[in-house]
PDB file of C-alpha atoms in Angstrom:
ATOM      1  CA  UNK A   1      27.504  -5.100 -24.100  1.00  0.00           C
ATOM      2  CA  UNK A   2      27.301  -1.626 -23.981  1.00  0.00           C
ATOM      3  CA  UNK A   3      25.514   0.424 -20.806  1.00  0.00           C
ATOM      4  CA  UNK A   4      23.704   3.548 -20.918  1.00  0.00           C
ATOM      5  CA  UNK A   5      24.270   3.622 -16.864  1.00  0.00           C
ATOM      6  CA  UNK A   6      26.901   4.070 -14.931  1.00  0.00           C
ATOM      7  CA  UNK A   7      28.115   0.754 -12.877  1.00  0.00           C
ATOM      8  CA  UNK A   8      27.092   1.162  -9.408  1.00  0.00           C
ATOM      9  CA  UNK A   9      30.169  -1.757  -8.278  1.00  0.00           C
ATOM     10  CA  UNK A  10      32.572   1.364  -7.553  1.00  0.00           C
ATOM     11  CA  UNK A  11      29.774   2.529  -4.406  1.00  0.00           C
ATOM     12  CA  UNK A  12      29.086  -0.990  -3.744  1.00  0.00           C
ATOM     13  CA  UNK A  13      32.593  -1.874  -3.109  1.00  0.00           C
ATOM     14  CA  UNK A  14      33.435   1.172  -0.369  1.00  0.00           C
ATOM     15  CA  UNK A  15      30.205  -0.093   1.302  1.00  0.00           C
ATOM     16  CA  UNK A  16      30.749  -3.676   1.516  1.00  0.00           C
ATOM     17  CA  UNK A  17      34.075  -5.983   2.685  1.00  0.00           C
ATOM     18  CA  UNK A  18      36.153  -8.153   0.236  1.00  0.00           C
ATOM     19  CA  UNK A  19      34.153 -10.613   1.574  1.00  0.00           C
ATOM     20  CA  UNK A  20      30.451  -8.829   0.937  1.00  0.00           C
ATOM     21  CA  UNK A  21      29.657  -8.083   3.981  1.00  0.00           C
ATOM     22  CA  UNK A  22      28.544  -4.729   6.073  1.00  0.00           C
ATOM     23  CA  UNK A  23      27.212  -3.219   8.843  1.00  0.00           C
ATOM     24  CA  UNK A  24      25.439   0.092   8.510  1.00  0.00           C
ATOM     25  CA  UNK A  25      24.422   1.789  11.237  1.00  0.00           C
ATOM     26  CA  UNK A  26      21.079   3.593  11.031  1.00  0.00           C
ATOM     27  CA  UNK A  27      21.148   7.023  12.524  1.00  0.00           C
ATOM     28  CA  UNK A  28      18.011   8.612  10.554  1.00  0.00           C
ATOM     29  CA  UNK A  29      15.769   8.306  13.125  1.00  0.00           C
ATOM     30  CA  UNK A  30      15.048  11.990  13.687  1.00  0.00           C
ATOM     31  CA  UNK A  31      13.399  11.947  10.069  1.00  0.00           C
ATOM     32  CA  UNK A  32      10.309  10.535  11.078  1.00  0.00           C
ATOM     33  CA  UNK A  33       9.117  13.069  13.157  1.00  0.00           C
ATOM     34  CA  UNK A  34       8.792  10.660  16.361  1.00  0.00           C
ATOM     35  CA  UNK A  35       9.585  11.992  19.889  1.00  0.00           C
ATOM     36  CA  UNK A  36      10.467   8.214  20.946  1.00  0.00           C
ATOM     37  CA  UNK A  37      13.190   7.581  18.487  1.00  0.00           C
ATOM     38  CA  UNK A  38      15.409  10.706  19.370  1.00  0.00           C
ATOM     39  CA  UNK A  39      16.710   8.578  22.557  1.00  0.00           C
ATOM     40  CA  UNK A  40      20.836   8.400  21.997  1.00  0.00           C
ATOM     41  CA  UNK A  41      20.438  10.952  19.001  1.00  0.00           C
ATOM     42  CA  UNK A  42      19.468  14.212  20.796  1.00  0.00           C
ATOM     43  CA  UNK A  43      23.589  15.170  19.898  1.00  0.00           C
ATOM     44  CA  UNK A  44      23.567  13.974  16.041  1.00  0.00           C
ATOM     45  CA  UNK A  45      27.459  15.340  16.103  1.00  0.00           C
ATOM     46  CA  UNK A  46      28.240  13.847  19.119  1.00  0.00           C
ATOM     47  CA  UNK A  47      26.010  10.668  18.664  1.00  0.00           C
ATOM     48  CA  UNK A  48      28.002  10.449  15.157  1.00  0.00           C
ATOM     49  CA  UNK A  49      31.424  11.136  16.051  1.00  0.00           C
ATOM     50  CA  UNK A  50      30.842   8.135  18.680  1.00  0.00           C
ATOM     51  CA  UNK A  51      29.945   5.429  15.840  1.00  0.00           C
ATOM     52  CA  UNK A  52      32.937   6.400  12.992  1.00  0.00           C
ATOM     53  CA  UNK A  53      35.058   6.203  16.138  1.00  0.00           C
ATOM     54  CA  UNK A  54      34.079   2.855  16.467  1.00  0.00           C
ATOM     55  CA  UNK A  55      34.678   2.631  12.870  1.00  0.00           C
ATOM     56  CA  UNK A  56      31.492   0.662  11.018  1.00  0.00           C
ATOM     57  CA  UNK A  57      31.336  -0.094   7.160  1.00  0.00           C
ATOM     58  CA  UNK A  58      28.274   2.964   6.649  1.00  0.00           C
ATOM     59  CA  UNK A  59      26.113   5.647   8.320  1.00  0.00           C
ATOM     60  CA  UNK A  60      22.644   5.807   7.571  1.00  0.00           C
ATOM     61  CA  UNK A  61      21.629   9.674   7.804  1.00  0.00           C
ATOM     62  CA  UNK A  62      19.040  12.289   5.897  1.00  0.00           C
ATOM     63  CA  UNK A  63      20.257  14.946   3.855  1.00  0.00           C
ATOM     64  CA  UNK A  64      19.876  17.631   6.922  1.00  0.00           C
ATOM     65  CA  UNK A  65      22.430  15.441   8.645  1.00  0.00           C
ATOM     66  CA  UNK A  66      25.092  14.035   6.395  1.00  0.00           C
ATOM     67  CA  UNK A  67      27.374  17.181   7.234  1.00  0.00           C
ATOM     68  CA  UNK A  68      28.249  15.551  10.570  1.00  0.00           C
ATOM     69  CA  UNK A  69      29.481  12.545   8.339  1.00  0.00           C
ATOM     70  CA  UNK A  70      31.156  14.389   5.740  1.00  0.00           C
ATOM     71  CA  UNK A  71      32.598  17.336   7.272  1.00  0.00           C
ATOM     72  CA  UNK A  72      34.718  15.209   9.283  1.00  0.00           C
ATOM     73  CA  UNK A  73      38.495  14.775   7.790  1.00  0.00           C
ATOM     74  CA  UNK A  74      40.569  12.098   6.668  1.00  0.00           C
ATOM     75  CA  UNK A  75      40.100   9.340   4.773  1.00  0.00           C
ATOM     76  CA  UNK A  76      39.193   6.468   7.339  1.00  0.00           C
ATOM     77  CA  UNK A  77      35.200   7.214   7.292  1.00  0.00           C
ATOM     78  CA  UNK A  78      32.283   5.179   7.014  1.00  0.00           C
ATOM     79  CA  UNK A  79      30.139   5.454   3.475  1.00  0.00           C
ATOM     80  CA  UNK A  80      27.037   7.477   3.819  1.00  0.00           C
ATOM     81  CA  UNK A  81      23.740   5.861   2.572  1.00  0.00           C
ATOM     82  CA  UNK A  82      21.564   8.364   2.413  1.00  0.00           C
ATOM     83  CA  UNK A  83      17.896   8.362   3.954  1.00  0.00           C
ATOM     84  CA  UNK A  84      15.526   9.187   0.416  1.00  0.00           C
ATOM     85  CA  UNK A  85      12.661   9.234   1.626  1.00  0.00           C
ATOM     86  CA  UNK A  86      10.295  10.401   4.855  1.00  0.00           C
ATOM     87  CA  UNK A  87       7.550   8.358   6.029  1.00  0.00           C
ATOM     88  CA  UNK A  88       4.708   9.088   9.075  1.00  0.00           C
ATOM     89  CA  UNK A  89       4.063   5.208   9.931  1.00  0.00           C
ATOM     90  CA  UNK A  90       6.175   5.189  13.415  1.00  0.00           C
ATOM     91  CA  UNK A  91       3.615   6.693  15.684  1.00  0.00           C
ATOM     92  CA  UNK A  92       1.828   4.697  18.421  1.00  0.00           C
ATOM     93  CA  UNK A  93      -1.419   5.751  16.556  1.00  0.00           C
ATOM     94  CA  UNK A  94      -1.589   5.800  12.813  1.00  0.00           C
ATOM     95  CA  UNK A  95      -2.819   9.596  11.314  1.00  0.00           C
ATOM     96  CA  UNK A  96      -5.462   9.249   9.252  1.00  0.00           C
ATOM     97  CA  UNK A  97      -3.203  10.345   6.061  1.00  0.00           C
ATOM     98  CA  UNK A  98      -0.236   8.128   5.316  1.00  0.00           C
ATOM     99  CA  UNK A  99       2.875   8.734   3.083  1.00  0.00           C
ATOM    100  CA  UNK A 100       6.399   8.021   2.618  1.00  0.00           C
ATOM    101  CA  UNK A 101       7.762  10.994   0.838  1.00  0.00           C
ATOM    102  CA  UNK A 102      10.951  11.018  -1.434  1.00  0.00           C
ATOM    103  CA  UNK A 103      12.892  14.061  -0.899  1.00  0.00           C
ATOM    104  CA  UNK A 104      13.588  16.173  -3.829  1.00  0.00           C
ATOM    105  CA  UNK A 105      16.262  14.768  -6.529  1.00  0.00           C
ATOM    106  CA  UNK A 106      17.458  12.593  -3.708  1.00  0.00           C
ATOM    107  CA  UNK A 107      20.296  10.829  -6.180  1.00  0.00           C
ATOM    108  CA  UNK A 108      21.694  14.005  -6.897  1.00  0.00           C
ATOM    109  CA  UNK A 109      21.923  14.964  -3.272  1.00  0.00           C
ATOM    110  CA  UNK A 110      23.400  11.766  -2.895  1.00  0.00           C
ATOM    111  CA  UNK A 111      25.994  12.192  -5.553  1.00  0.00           C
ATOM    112  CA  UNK A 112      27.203  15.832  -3.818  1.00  0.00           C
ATOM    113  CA  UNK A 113      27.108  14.145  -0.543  1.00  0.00           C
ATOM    114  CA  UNK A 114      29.343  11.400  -2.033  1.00  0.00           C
ATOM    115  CA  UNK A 115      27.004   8.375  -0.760  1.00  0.00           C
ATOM    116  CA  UNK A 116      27.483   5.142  -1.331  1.00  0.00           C
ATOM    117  CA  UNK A 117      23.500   4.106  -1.532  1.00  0.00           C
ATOM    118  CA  UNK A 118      20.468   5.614  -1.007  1.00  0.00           C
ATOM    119  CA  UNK A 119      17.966   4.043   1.073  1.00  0.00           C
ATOM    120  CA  UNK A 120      13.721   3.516   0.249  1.00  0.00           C
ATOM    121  CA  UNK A 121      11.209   2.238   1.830  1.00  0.00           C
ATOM    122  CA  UNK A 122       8.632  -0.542   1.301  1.00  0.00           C
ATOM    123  CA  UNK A 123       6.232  -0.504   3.260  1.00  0.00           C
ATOM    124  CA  UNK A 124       3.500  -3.214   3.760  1.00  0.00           C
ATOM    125  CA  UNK A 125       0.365  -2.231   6.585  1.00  0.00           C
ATOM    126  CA  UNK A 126      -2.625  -3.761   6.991  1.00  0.00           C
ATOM    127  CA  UNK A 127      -5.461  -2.483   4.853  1.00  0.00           C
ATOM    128  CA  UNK A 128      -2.786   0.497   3.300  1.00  0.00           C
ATOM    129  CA  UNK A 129      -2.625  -0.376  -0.264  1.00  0.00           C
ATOM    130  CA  UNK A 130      -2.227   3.270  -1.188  1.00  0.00           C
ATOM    131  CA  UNK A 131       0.717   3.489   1.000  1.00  0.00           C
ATOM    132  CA  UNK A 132       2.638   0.250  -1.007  1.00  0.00           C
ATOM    133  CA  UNK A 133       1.568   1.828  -4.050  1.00  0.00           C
ATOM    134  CA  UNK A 134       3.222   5.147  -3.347  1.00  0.00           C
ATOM    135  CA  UNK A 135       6.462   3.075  -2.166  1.00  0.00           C
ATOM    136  CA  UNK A 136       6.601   1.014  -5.896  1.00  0.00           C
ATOM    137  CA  UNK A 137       6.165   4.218  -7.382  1.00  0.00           C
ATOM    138  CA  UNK A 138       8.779   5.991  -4.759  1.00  0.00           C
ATOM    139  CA  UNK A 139      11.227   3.016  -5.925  1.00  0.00           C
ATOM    140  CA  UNK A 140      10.628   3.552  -9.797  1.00  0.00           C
ATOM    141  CA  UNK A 141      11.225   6.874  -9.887  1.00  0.00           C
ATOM    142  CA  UNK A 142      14.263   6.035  -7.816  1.00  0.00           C
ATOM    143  CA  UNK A 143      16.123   3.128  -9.908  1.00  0.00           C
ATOM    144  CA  UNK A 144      15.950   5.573 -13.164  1.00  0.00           C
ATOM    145  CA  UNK A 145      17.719   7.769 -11.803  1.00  0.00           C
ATOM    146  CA  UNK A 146      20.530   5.779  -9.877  1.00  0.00           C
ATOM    147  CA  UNK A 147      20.765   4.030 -13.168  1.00  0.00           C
ATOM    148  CA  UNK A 148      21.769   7.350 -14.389  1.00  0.00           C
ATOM    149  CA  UNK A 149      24.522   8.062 -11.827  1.00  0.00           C
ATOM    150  CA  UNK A 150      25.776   4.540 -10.798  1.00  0.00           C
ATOM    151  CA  UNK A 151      24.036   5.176  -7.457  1.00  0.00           C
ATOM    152  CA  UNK A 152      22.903   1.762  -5.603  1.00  0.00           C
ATOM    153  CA  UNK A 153      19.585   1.546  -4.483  1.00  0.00           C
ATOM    154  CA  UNK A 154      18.933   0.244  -1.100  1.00  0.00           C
ATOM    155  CA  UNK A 155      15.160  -1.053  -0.777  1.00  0.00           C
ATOM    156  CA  UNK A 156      13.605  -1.424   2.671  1.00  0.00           C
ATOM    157  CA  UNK A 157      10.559  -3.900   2.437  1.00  0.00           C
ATOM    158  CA  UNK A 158       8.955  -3.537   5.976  1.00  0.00           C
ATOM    159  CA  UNK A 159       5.803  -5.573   6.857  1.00  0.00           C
ATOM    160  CA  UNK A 160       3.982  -4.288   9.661  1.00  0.00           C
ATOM    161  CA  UNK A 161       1.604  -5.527  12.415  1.00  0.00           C
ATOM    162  CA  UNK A 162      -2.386  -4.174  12.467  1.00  0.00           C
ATOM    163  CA  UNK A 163      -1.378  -0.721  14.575  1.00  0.00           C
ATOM    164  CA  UNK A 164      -4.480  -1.963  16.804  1.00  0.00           C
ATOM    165  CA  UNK A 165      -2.719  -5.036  17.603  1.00  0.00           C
ATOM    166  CA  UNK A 166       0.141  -3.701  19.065  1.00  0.00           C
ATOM    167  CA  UNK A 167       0.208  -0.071  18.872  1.00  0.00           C
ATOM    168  CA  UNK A 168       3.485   1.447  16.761  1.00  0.00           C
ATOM    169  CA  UNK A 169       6.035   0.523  14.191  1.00  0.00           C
ATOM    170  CA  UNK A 170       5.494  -3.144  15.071  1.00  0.00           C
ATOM    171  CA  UNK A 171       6.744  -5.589  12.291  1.00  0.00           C
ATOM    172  CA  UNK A 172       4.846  -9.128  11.099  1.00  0.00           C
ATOM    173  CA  UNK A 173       7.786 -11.564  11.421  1.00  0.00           C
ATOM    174  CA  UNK A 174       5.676 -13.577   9.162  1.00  0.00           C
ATOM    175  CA  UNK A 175       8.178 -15.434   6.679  1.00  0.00           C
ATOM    176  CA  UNK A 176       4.999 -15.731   4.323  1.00  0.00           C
ATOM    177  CA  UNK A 177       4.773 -11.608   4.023  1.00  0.00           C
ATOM    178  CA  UNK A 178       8.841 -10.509   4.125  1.00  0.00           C
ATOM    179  CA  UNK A 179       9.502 -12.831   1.625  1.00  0.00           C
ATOM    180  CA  UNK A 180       7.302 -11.792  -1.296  1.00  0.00           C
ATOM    181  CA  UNK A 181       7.912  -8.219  -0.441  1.00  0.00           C
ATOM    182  CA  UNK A 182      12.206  -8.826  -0.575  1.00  0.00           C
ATOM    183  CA  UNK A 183      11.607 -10.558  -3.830  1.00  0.00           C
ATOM    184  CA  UNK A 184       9.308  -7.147  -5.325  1.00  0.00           C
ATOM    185  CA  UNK A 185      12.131  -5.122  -4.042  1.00  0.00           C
ATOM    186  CA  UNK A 186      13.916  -7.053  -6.078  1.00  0.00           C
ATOM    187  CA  UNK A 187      12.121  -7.325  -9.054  1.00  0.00           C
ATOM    188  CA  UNK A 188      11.806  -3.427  -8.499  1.00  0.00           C
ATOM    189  CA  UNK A 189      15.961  -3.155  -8.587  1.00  0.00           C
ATOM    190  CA  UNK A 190      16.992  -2.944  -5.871  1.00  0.00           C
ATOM    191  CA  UNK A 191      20.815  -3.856  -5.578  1.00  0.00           C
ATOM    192  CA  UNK A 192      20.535  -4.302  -1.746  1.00  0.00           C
ATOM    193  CA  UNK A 193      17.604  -5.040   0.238  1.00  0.00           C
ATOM    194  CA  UNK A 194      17.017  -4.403   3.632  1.00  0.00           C
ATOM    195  CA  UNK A 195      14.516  -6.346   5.365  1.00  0.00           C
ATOM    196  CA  UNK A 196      13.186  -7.962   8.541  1.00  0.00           C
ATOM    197  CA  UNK A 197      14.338 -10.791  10.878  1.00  0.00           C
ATOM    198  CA  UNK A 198      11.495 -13.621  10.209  1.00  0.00           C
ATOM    199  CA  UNK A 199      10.439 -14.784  13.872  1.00  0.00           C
ATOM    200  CA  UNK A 200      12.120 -18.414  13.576  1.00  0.00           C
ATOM    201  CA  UNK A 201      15.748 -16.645  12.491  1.00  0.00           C
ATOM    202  CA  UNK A 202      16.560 -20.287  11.089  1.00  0.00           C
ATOM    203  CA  UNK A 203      14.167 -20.075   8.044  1.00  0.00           C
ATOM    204  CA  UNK A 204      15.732 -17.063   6.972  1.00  0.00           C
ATOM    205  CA  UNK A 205      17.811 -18.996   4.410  1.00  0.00           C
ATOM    206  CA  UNK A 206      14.673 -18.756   2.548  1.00  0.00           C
ATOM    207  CA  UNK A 207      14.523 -14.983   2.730  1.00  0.00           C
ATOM    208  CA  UNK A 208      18.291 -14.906   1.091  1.00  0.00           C
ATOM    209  CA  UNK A 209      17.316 -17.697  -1.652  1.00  0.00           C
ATOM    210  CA  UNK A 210      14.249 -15.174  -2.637  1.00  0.00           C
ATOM    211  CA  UNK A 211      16.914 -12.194  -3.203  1.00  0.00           C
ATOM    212  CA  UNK A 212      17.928 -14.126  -5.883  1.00  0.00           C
ATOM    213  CA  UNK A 213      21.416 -13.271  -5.534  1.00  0.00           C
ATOM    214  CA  UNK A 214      21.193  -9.361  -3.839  1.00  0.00           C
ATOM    215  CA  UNK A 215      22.583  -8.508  -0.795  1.00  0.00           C
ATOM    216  CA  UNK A 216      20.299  -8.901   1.889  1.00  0.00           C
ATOM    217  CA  UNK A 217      21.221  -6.984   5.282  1.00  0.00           C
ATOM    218  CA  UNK A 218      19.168  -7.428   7.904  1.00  0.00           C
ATOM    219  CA  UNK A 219      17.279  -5.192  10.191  1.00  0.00           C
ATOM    220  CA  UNK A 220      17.410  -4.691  13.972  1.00  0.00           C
ATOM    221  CA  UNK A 221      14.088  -2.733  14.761  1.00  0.00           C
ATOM    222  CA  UNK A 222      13.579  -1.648  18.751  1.00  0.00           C
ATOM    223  CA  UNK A 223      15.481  -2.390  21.369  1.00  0.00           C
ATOM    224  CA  UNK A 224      16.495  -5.657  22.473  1.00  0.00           C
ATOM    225  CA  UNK A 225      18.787  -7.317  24.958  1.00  0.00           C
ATOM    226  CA  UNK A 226      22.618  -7.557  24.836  1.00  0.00           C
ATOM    227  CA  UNK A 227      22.212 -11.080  24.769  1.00  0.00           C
ATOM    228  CA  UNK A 228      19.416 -11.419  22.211  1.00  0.00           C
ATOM    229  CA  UNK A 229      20.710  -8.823  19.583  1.00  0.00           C
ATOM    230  CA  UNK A 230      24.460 -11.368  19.505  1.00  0.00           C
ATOM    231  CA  UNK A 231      22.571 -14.296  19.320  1.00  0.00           C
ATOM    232  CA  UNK A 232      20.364 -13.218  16.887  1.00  0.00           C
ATOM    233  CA  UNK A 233      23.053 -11.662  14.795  1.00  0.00           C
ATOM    234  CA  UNK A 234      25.488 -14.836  14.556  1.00  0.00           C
ATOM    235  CA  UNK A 235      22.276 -17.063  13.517  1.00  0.00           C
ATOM    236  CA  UNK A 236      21.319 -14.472  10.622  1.00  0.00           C
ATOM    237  CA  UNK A 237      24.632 -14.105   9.522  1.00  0.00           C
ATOM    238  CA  UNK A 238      24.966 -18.391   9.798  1.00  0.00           C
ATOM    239  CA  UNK A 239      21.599 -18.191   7.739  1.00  0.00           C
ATOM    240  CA  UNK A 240      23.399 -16.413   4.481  1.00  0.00           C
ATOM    241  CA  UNK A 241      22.924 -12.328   5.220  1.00  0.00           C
ATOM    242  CA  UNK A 242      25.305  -9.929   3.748  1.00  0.00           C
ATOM    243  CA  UNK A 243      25.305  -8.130   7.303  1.00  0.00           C
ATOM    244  CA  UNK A 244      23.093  -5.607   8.873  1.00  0.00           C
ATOM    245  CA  UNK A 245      21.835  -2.237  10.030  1.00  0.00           C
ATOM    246  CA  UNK A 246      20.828  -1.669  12.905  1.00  0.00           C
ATOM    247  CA  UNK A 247      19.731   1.610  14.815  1.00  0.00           C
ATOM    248  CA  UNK A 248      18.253   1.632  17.799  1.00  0.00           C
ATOM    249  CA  UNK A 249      20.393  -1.298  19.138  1.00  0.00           C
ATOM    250  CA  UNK A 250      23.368   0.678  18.503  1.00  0.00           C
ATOM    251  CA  UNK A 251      22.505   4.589  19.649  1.00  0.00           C
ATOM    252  CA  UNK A 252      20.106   3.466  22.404  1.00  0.00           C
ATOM    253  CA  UNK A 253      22.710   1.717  24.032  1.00  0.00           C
ATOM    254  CA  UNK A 254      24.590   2.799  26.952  1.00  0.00           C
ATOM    255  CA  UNK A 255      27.805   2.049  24.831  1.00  0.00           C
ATOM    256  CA  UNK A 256      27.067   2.335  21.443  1.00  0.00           C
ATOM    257  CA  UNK A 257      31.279   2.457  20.856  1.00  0.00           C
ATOM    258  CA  UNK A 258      31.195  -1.310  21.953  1.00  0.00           C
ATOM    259  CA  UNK A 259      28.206  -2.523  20.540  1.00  0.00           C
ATOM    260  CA  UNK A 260      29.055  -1.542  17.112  1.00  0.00           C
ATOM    261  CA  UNK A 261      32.689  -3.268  17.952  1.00  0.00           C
ATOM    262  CA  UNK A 262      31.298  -6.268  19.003  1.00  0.00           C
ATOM    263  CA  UNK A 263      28.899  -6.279  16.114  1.00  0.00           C
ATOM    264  CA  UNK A 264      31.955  -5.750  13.607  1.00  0.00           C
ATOM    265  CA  UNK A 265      33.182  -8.565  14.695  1.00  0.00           C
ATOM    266  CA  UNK A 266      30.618 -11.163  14.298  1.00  0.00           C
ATOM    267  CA  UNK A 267      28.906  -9.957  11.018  1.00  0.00           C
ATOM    268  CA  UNK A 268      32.840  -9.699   9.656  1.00  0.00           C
ATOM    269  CA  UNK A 269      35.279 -12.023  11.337  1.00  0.00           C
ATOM    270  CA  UNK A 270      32.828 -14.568  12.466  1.00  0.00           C
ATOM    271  CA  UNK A 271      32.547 -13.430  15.996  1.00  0.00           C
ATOM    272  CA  UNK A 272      30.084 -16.072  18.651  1.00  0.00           C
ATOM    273  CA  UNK A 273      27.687 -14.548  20.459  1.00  0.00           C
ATOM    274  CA  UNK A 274      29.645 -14.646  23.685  1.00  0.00           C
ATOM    275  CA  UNK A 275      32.914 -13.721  22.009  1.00  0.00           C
ATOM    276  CA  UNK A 276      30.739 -10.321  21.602  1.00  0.00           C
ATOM    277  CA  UNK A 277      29.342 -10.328  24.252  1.00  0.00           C
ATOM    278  CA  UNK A 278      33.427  -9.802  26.033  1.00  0.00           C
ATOM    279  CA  UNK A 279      34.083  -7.203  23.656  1.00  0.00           C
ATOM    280  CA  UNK A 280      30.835  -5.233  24.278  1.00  0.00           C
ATOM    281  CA  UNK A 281      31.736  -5.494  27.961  1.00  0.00           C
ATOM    282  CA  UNK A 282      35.460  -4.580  26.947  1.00  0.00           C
ATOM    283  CA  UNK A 283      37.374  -7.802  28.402  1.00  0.00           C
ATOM    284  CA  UNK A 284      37.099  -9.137  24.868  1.00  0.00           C
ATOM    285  CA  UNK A 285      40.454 -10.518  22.731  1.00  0.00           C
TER     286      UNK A 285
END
């Protein structure tokens, strides 16, 4: 059967093991105009010469900050997924005007920045239907032109809480909402998906099933304990993810070097929760 596309399994396999698995680590915080998420990022050069030290599969970073990625030499680097598109959702209060913008011929900047994916959101909120709608149409645009260059298309389906409800960038762990919205990033193309943790971790089984056979890598949202972030890790990856990428977990921490160790190790060699635990703490074997 002939193509009129590029494959996009040459990008795919620099960002994922033999095995198909990966851990990107989100550092694309500072995109979203939010004074909160800047905490471990104030030094992007510094903040990411500190996680390809500690050597991860990919780096999750906007256009304006892919040069501390890709300026760095040698061969031994993580892939780049590049950030396509900004959104103004994160605040503690909603503005009255909501959007999640695709930057301008964000494939191609992918392509010169030699990414292995770029990454889109979409987004779910409560009474926001113009805000999905933009997303489907953000994602649309997007797949005809990674078709075009063999670029893989990360989706990001992200259900949120009522703002009122909890106040900012809170997400519905409602197994009932992530999984229709994986399954219309799927049906949109999306050759990974990136979605939420479901609040009981061991339905999420059902989450992978409803990928129908994509990648699903799992998100790690705000901050969490040591303790929870392993344990919740292991169960996902016991449940059938791909991996995961995770931001705040990593940067925020005190030693981001050791949590993205320790987090190597469990979504790739089938690491226990306590097992990285020890290596976060650096006593680990």
């Amino acid at each position: 059967m002939e193509l009129n596309f590029m494959s996009v399994s040459p990008r795919l396999n620099r960002m994922f093991s033999a095995q198909g698995k990966c851990f990107d680590v989100a550092i694309d915080h500072g995109f979203f105009n939010e004074f909160t998420f800047l905490a471990g990022i104030e030094n992007m050069k510094q903040a990411v010469e500190t996680i390809v030290d500690a050597n991860p599969d990919c780096i999750q970073l906007s256009t304006g900050q892919a040069r501390h990625l890709q300026s760095m030499k040698g061969k031994q680097k993580p892939g780049l997924v590049l950030r396509a598109d900004a959104a103004n959702i994160y605040g503690a209060e909603l503005p009255k005007f909501l959007f999640s913008e695709l930057i301008e011929r964000a494939v191609e900047q992918a392509v010169v920045w030699d990414a292995v994916a770029v990454c889109v959101n979409l987004l779910s909120l409560p009474n926001q239907p113009e805000l999905h709608h933009q997303c489907v149409r953000n994602i649309s645009l997007l797949k005809k032109e990674c078709e075009k260059y063999g670029m893989p298309l990360m989706v990001e389906p992200l259900v949120m809480l009522p703002n009122e409800q909890k106040g900012g960038y809170m997400v519905d762990g409602d197994i009932r909402k992530i999984m229709p919205l994986v399954r219309q990033g799927v049906e949109l193309g999306a050759d990974v998906i990136k979605a939420d943790p479901c609040d009981d971790v061991s339905e999420y089984h059902r989450v992978i099933e409803i990928a129908c056979g994509i990648p699903v890598l799992v998100r790690g949202g705000g901050r969490a304990s040591d303790e929870e972030i392993m344990s919740r890790t292991v169960r996902l990856m016991e449940q059938g993810a791909s991996g995961i990428v995770y931001g705040r977990n990593v940067v925020q921490h005190p030693n981001p070097a050791g949590m993205t160790k320790a987090l190597m190790a469990i979504v790739h060699h089938g690491a226990t929760a306590e097992q990285g635990l020890a290596l976060l703490k650096g006593d680990g074997r």
